Amino acid sequence: AHAPAGRANLQPCATEKELAAFEKRVGAKLPEELRALWRLHDGQREAWPGFLGVWSLLSLERAFGVWDMLDGLFAEESVDAEPPSSHPAAVRFGIWRRGWIPVAACNNDTICVDLVPSSRGTPGQVIVRSNSADFELVAPSVGAWLAGYARDLDLGRFITNGRGIYPNDDGGRASMAFIAEREAKEAKRAARTAKKKPVARKKRAKK
């Protein structure tokens, strides 16, 4: 009801066979709440509009693509430096861990289900991972994350422009600026694509 465009963009459910294949590829057993989410909807058809605010729900295939790319780039790189004071104690410090399962994305940032937390964390907790090595602990579980999101929707903490839902923390100004920027980029991309299409040549009339 809050975001019909985002809901219409969701894909059908993932099958048990597909979930088992994903678990085999990442070498980990998924929490039941995450499996239940993908059994409900296997991500989105298009990355935009996002269903989870500005975040796009990833399909199993896209989630593995992000996981595989990050694993190829960083492959459990060790970090010698001490984590900054802002780093959540429940999350192991590092650039990448194979136990971080991507579930949603926005630009180069990902929301991951953390299967390898620190001793102060909870397996299955939900975190935000950014390429700048900034992390945020979002919720202790997938269920708590989604319940919190649903509660925020009911409390009017998001706005919608018919194409997606966005945070309403500042009266929607930052969100509407994000929308305008995103739609301008989409328009430019569409214009470039249109220019690349071959133009059919008209046949010359015979004299």
PDB file of C-alpha atoms in Angstrom:
ATOM      1  CA  ALA A   1       0.000   0.000   0.000  1.00  0.00           C
ATOM      2  CA  HIS A   2       2.892   2.359   0.735  1.00  0.00           C
ATOM      3  CA  ALA A   3       4.854   1.690  -2.486  1.00  0.00           C
ATOM      4  CA  PRO A   4       2.796   0.040  -5.244  1.00  0.00           C
ATOM      5  CA  ALA A   5       5.498   0.675  -7.864  1.00  0.00           C
ATOM      6  CA  GLY A   6       8.118  -1.041  -5.723  1.00  0.00           C
ATOM      7  CA  ARG A   7       5.817  -3.957  -4.979  1.00  0.00           C
ATOM      8  CA  ALA A   8       4.999  -4.406  -8.682  1.00  0.00           C
ATOM      9  CA  ASN A   9       8.742  -4.591  -9.362  1.00  0.00           C
ATOM     10  CA  LEU A  10       9.231  -7.641  -7.127  1.00  0.00           C
ATOM     11  CA  GLN A  11       9.962 -11.036  -8.667  1.00  0.00           C
ATOM     12  CA  PRO A  12       8.213 -14.317  -7.827  1.00  0.00           C
ATOM     13  CA  CYS A  13       9.556 -16.555  -5.080  1.00  0.00           C
ATOM     14  CA  ALA A  14      12.819 -18.473  -5.123  1.00  0.00           C
ATOM     15  CA  THR A  15      12.572 -22.252  -4.957  1.00  0.00           C
ATOM     16  CA  GLU A  16      14.137 -24.543  -2.365  1.00  0.00           C
ATOM     17  CA  LYS A  17      16.409 -25.892  -5.091  1.00  0.00           C
ATOM     18  CA  GLU A  18      17.625 -22.374  -5.905  1.00  0.00           C
ATOM     19  CA  LEU A  19      18.186 -21.562  -2.226  1.00  0.00           C
ATOM     20  CA  ALA A  20      20.168 -24.765  -1.730  1.00  0.00           C
ATOM     21  CA  ALA A  21      22.288 -23.975  -4.793  1.00  0.00           C
ATOM     22  CA  PHE A  22      22.995 -20.473  -3.435  1.00  0.00           C
ATOM     23  CA  GLU A  23      24.047 -21.876  -0.059  1.00  0.00           C
ATOM     24  CA  LYS A  24      26.416 -24.262  -1.812  1.00  0.00           C
ATOM     25  CA  ARG A  25      27.967 -21.426  -3.850  1.00  0.00           C
ATOM     26  CA  VAL A  26      28.652 -19.219  -0.811  1.00  0.00           C
ATOM     27  CA  GLY A  27      29.532 -22.144   1.447  1.00  0.00           C
ATOM     28  CA  ALA A  28      27.120 -21.213   4.225  1.00  0.00           C
ATOM     29  CA  LYS A  29      23.721 -22.111   5.626  1.00  0.00           C
ATOM     30  CA  LEU A  30      21.330 -19.160   5.444  1.00  0.00           C
ATOM     31  CA  PRO A  31      19.229 -18.106   8.444  1.00  0.00           C
ATOM     32  CA  GLU A  32      15.629 -19.249   8.110  1.00  0.00           C
ATOM     33  CA  GLU A  33      14.348 -15.642   8.109  1.00  0.00           C
ATOM     34  CA  LEU A  34      16.521 -14.801   5.092  1.00  0.00           C
ATOM     35  CA  ARG A  35      15.399 -17.964   3.304  1.00  0.00           C
ATOM     36  CA  ALA A  36      11.797 -17.005   4.051  1.00  0.00           C
ATOM     37  CA  LEU A  37      12.343 -13.543   2.530  1.00  0.00           C
ATOM     38  CA  TRP A  38      13.694 -15.010  -0.704  1.00  0.00           C
ATOM     39  CA  ARG A  39      10.955 -17.667  -0.708  1.00  0.00           C
ATOM     40  CA  LEU A  40       8.509 -14.763  -0.721  1.00  0.00           C
ATOM     41  CA  HIS A  41      10.244 -12.691  -3.432  1.00  0.00           C
ATOM     42  CA  ASP A  42      13.466 -13.485  -5.302  1.00  0.00           C
ATOM     43  CA  GLY A  43      14.557  -9.854  -5.471  1.00  0.00           C
ATOM     44  CA  GLN A  44      13.402  -7.250  -7.980  1.00  0.00           C
ATOM     45  CA  ARG A  45      13.009  -7.295 -11.754  1.00  0.00           C
ATOM     46  CA  GLU A  46      14.756  -3.925 -12.089  1.00  0.00           C
ATOM     47  CA  ALA A  47      17.107  -2.206  -9.656  1.00  0.00           C
ATOM     48  CA  TRP A  48      14.843   0.838  -9.577  1.00  0.00           C
ATOM     49  CA  PRO A  49      12.506   1.663  -7.881  1.00  0.00           C
ATOM     50  CA  GLY A  50      13.808   0.202  -4.639  1.00  0.00           C
ATOM     51  CA  PHE A  51      11.416  -1.742  -2.439  1.00  0.00           C
ATOM     52  CA  LEU A  52      13.309  -1.163   0.819  1.00  0.00           C
ATOM     53  CA  GLY A  53      13.515   2.620   0.721  1.00  0.00           C
ATOM     54  CA  VAL A  54      16.468   3.529  -1.495  1.00  0.00           C
ATOM     55  CA  TRP A  55      17.667  -0.083  -1.259  1.00  0.00           C
ATOM     56  CA  SER A  56      16.971  -2.626  -3.999  1.00  0.00           C
ATOM     57  CA  LEU A  57      16.150  -6.131  -2.830  1.00  0.00           C
ATOM     58  CA  LEU A  58      18.651  -8.472  -4.502  1.00  0.00           C
ATOM     59  CA  SER A  59      17.716 -11.703  -6.216  1.00  0.00           C
ATOM     60  CA  LEU A  60      19.712 -14.831  -5.399  1.00  0.00           C
ATOM     61  CA  GLU A  61      21.635 -14.426  -8.666  1.00  0.00           C
ATOM     62  CA  ARG A  62      22.426 -10.761  -8.070  1.00  0.00           C
ATOM     63  CA  ALA A  63      23.293 -11.433  -4.420  1.00  0.00           C
ATOM     64  CA  PHE A  64      25.793 -14.063  -5.469  1.00  0.00           C
ATOM     65  CA  GLY A  65      27.170 -11.718  -8.130  1.00  0.00           C
ATOM     66  CA  VAL A  66      27.867  -9.049  -5.501  1.00  0.00           C
ATOM     67  CA  TRP A  67      29.267 -11.639  -3.069  1.00  0.00           C
ATOM     68  CA  ASP A  68      31.522 -13.162  -5.726  1.00  0.00           C
ATOM     69  CA  MET A  69      32.768  -9.762  -6.909  1.00  0.00           C
ATOM     70  CA  LEU A  70      33.653  -8.621  -3.382  1.00  0.00           C
ATOM     71  CA  ASP A  71      35.277 -11.966  -2.594  1.00  0.00           C
ATOM     72  CA  GLY A  72      37.360 -11.736  -5.758  1.00  0.00           C
ATOM     73  CA  LEU A  73      38.432  -8.177  -4.985  1.00  0.00           C
ATOM     74  CA  PHE A  74      39.210  -8.513  -1.302  1.00  0.00           C
ATOM     75  CA  ALA A  75      39.312 -12.251  -0.465  1.00  0.00           C
ATOM     76  CA  GLU A  76      39.241 -11.879   3.300  1.00  0.00           C
ATOM     77  CA  GLU A  77      41.922  -9.181   3.396  1.00  0.00           C
ATOM     78  CA  SER A  78      43.323  -8.736   6.874  1.00  0.00           C
ATOM     79  CA  VAL A  79      43.221  -5.327   8.501  1.00  0.00           C
ATOM     80  CA  ASP A  80      46.146  -4.455  10.747  1.00  0.00           C
ATOM     81  CA  ALA A  81      44.825  -1.071  11.834  1.00  0.00           C
ATOM     82  CA  GLU A  82      42.604  -0.657  14.861  1.00  0.00           C
ATOM     83  CA  PRO A  83      38.947  -0.103  13.981  1.00  0.00           C
ATOM     84  CA  PRO A  84      37.682   3.471  14.377  1.00  0.00           C
ATOM     85  CA  SER A  85      35.666   4.325  17.486  1.00  0.00           C
ATOM     86  CA  SER A  86      32.539   4.557  15.334  1.00  0.00           C
ATOM     87  CA  HIS A  87      32.841   0.910  14.225  1.00  0.00           C
ATOM     88  CA  PRO A  88      30.056  -1.220  15.771  1.00  0.00           C
ATOM     89  CA  ALA A  89      31.486  -3.642  18.310  1.00  0.00           C
ATOM     90  CA  ALA A  90      29.139  -6.414  17.153  1.00  0.00           C
ATOM     91  CA  VAL A  91      30.709  -6.438  13.653  1.00  0.00           C
ATOM     92  CA  ARG A  92      34.135  -7.882  12.894  1.00  0.00           C
ATOM     93  CA  PHE A  93      36.395  -5.193  11.470  1.00  0.00           C
ATOM     94  CA  GLY A  94      37.608  -5.726   7.915  1.00  0.00           C
ATOM     95  CA  ILE A  95      37.026  -4.835   4.311  1.00  0.00           C
ATOM     96  CA  TRP A  96      35.216  -8.065   3.488  1.00  0.00           C
ATOM     97  CA  ARG A  97      34.130 -11.344   5.086  1.00  0.00           C
ATOM     98  CA  ARG A  98      32.771 -14.337   3.214  1.00  0.00           C
ATOM     99  CA  GLY A  99      30.100 -14.670   5.861  1.00  0.00           C
ATOM    100  CA  TRP A 100      28.512 -11.359   4.827  1.00  0.00           C
ATOM    101  CA  ILE A 101      25.592 -12.267   2.572  1.00  0.00           C
ATOM    102  CA  PRO A 102      24.354  -9.347   0.408  1.00  0.00           C
ATOM    103  CA  VAL A 103      20.587  -8.935   0.470  1.00  0.00           C
ATOM    104  CA  ALA A 104      20.046  -5.343  -0.711  1.00  0.00           C
ATOM    105  CA  ALA A 105      22.087  -2.700  -2.534  1.00  0.00           C
ATOM    106  CA  CYS A 106      22.160   1.022  -3.227  1.00  0.00           C
ATOM    107  CA  ASN A 107      24.898   2.297  -5.536  1.00  0.00           C
ATOM    108  CA  ASN A 108      28.125   0.735  -4.136  1.00  0.00           C
ATOM    109  CA  ASP A 109      26.809   0.034  -0.647  1.00  0.00           C
ATOM    110  CA  THR A 110      25.207  -3.221   0.475  1.00  0.00           C
ATOM    111  CA  ILE A 111      22.993  -4.445   3.266  1.00  0.00           C
ATOM    112  CA  CYS A 112      24.326  -7.829   4.358  1.00  0.00           C
ATOM    113  CA  VAL A 113      23.245 -10.593   6.680  1.00  0.00           C
ATOM    114  CA  ASP A 114      26.260 -11.178   8.906  1.00  0.00           C
ATOM    115  CA  LEU A 115      26.941 -14.859   9.573  1.00  0.00           C
ATOM    116  CA  VAL A 116      30.356 -14.228  11.172  1.00  0.00           C
ATOM    117  CA  PRO A 117      29.849 -11.507  13.801  1.00  0.00           C
ATOM    118  CA  SER A 118      32.277 -10.588  16.546  1.00  0.00           C
ATOM    119  CA  SER A 119      31.956 -12.154  19.986  1.00  0.00           C
ATOM    120  CA  ARG A 120      29.615  -9.286  20.893  1.00  0.00           C
ATOM    121  CA  GLY A 121      27.336  -9.796  17.886  1.00  0.00           C
ATOM    122  CA  THR A 122      24.598 -12.201  16.847  1.00  0.00           C
ATOM    123  CA  PRO A 123      24.803 -14.573  13.852  1.00  0.00           C
ATOM    124  CA  GLY A 124      22.240 -13.422  11.314  1.00  0.00           C
ATOM    125  CA  GLN A 125      22.432  -9.762  12.317  1.00  0.00           C
ATOM    126  CA  VAL A 126      21.873  -7.189   9.562  1.00  0.00           C
ATOM    127  CA  ILE A 127      24.613  -4.688   8.722  1.00  0.00           C
ATOM    128  CA  VAL A 128      25.333  -1.999   6.160  1.00  0.00           C
ATOM    129  CA  ARG A 129      28.682  -2.388   4.401  1.00  0.00           C
ATOM    130  CA  SER A 130      30.147   0.477   2.378  1.00  0.00           C
ATOM    131  CA  ASN A 131      33.251   0.546   0.193  1.00  0.00           C
ATOM    132  CA  SER A 132      34.655   3.266   2.452  1.00  0.00           C
ATOM    133  CA  ALA A 133      34.823   0.642   5.235  1.00  0.00           C
ATOM    134  CA  ASP A 134      32.053   2.358   7.205  1.00  0.00           C
ATOM    135  CA  PHE A 135      29.686  -0.077   8.868  1.00  0.00           C
ATOM    136  CA  GLU A 136      26.362   0.162  10.614  1.00  0.00           C
ATOM    137  CA  LEU A 137      24.572  -2.435  12.692  1.00  0.00           C
ATOM    138  CA  VAL A 138      20.961  -2.226  11.485  1.00  0.00           C
ATOM    139  CA  ALA A 139      19.147  -4.986  13.378  1.00  0.00           C
ATOM    140  CA  PRO A 140      19.835  -8.217  15.290  1.00  0.00           C
ATOM    141  CA  SER A 141      18.033 -10.308  12.641  1.00  0.00           C
ATOM    142  CA  VAL A 142      16.293 -10.168   9.263  1.00  0.00           C
ATOM    143  CA  GLY A 143      12.907 -10.398  10.974  1.00  0.00           C
ATOM    144  CA  ALA A 144      13.694  -7.461  13.279  1.00  0.00           C
ATOM    145  CA  TRP A 145      15.010  -5.443  10.322  1.00  0.00           C
ATOM    146  CA  LEU A 146      11.856  -5.941   8.251  1.00  0.00           C
ATOM    147  CA  ALA A 147       9.574  -5.371  11.259  1.00  0.00           C
ATOM    148  CA  GLY A 148      11.346  -2.085  11.989  1.00  0.00           C
ATOM    149  CA  TYR A 149      11.022  -1.022   8.378  1.00  0.00           C
ATOM    150  CA  ALA A 150       7.294  -1.825   8.355  1.00  0.00           C
ATOM    151  CA  ARG A 151       6.833   0.145  11.580  1.00  0.00           C
ATOM    152  CA  ASP A 152       8.638   3.168  10.097  1.00  0.00           C
ATOM    153  CA  LEU A 153       6.361   3.011   7.051  1.00  0.00           C
ATOM    154  CA  ASP A 154       3.265   3.030   9.265  1.00  0.00           C
ATOM    155  CA  LEU A 155       4.646   5.979  11.270  1.00  0.00           C
ATOM    156  CA  GLY A 156       5.161   8.080   8.121  1.00  0.00           C
ATOM    157  CA  ARG A 157       8.945   8.117   8.327  1.00  0.00           C
ATOM    158  CA  PHE A 158       9.127   7.599   4.559  1.00  0.00           C
ATOM    159  CA  ILE A 159       7.695   9.471   1.580  1.00  0.00           C
ATOM    160  CA  THR A 160       6.764   8.191  -1.860  1.00  0.00           C
ATOM    161  CA  ASN A 161       6.659   9.754  -5.309  1.00  0.00           C
ATOM    162  CA  GLY A 162       4.864   6.832  -6.893  1.00  0.00           C
ATOM    163  CA  ARG A 163       8.113   5.164  -7.980  1.00  0.00           C
ATOM    164  CA  GLY A 164       9.632   4.260  -4.639  1.00  0.00           C
ATOM    165  CA  ILE A 165       9.857   5.096  -0.944  1.00  0.00           C
ATOM    166  CA  TYR A 166      12.475   7.306   0.688  1.00  0.00           C
ATOM    167  CA  PRO A 167      13.443   8.497   4.187  1.00  0.00           C
ATOM    168  CA  ASN A 168      11.443  11.451   5.468  1.00  0.00           C
ATOM    169  CA  ASP A 169      13.913  12.540   8.164  1.00  0.00           C
ATOM    170  CA  ASP A 170      14.215  16.148   6.931  1.00  0.00           C
ATOM    171  CA  GLY A 171      10.761  16.613   5.540  1.00  0.00           C
ATOM    172  CA  GLY A 172      11.775  14.724   2.430  1.00  0.00           C
ATOM    173  CA  ARG A 173      14.143  17.366   1.016  1.00  0.00           C
ATOM    174  CA  ALA A 174      17.196  15.097   0.783  1.00  0.00           C
ATOM    175  CA  SER A 175      15.098  12.245  -0.550  1.00  0.00           C
ATOM    176  CA  MET A 176      13.488  14.363  -3.251  1.00  0.00           C
ATOM    177  CA  ALA A 177      16.939  15.619  -4.267  1.00  0.00           C
ATOM    178  CA  PHE A 178      18.068  11.988  -4.515  1.00  0.00           C
ATOM    179  CA  ILE A 179      14.996  11.176  -6.615  1.00  0.00           C
ATOM    180  CA  ALA A 180      15.649  14.093  -8.974  1.00  0.00           C
ATOM    181  CA  GLU A 181      19.310  13.102  -9.372  1.00  0.00           C
ATOM    182  CA  ARG A 182      18.438   9.449  -9.984  1.00  0.00           C
ATOM    183  CA  GLU A 183      15.732  10.265 -12.522  1.00  0.00           C
ATOM    184  CA  ALA A 184      18.072  12.689 -14.345  1.00  0.00           C
ATOM    185  CA  LYS A 185      20.645   9.899 -14.651  1.00  0.00           C
ATOM    186  CA  GLU A 186      17.985   7.505 -15.946  1.00  0.00           C
ATOM    187  CA  ALA A 187      16.910  10.078 -18.542  1.00  0.00           C
ATOM    188  CA  LYS A 188      20.512  10.575 -19.727  1.00  0.00           C
ATOM    189  CA  ARG A 189      21.036   6.812 -19.948  1.00  0.00           C
ATOM    190  CA  ALA A 190      17.853   6.431 -21.992  1.00  0.00           C
ATOM    191  CA  ALA A 191      18.945   9.258 -24.306  1.00  0.00           C
ATOM    192  CA  ARG A 192      22.357   7.626 -24.869  1.00  0.00           C
ATOM    193  CA  THR A 193      20.694   4.299 -25.599  1.00  0.00           C
ATOM    194  CA  ALA A 194      18.346   5.931 -28.108  1.00  0.00           C
ATOM    195  CA  LYS A 195      21.281   7.547 -29.920  1.00  0.00           C
ATOM    196  CA  LYS A 196      23.059   4.212 -30.252  1.00  0.00           C
ATOM    197  CA  LYS A 197      20.116   2.538 -31.983  1.00  0.00           C
ATOM    198  CA  PRO A 198      20.740   2.193 -35.732  1.00  0.00           C
ATOM    199  CA  VAL A 199      18.548   4.341 -37.906  1.00  0.00           C
ATOM    200  CA  ALA A 200      16.888   2.483 -40.747  1.00  0.00           C
ATOM    201  CA  ARG A 201      17.968   3.908 -44.104  1.00  0.00           C
ATOM    202  CA  LYS A 202      15.269   4.886 -46.512  1.00  0.00           C
ATOM    203  CA  LYS A 203      15.399   3.121 -49.827  1.00  0.00           C
ATOM    204  CA  ARG A 204      16.022   5.393 -52.751  1.00  0.00           C
ATOM    205  CA  ALA A 205      13.201   5.523 -55.247  1.00  0.00           C
ATOM    206  CA  LYS A 206      14.084   4.104 -58.659  1.00  0.00           C
ATOM    207  CA  LYS A 207      14.135   6.624 -61.479  1.00  0.00           C
TER     208      LYS A 207
END
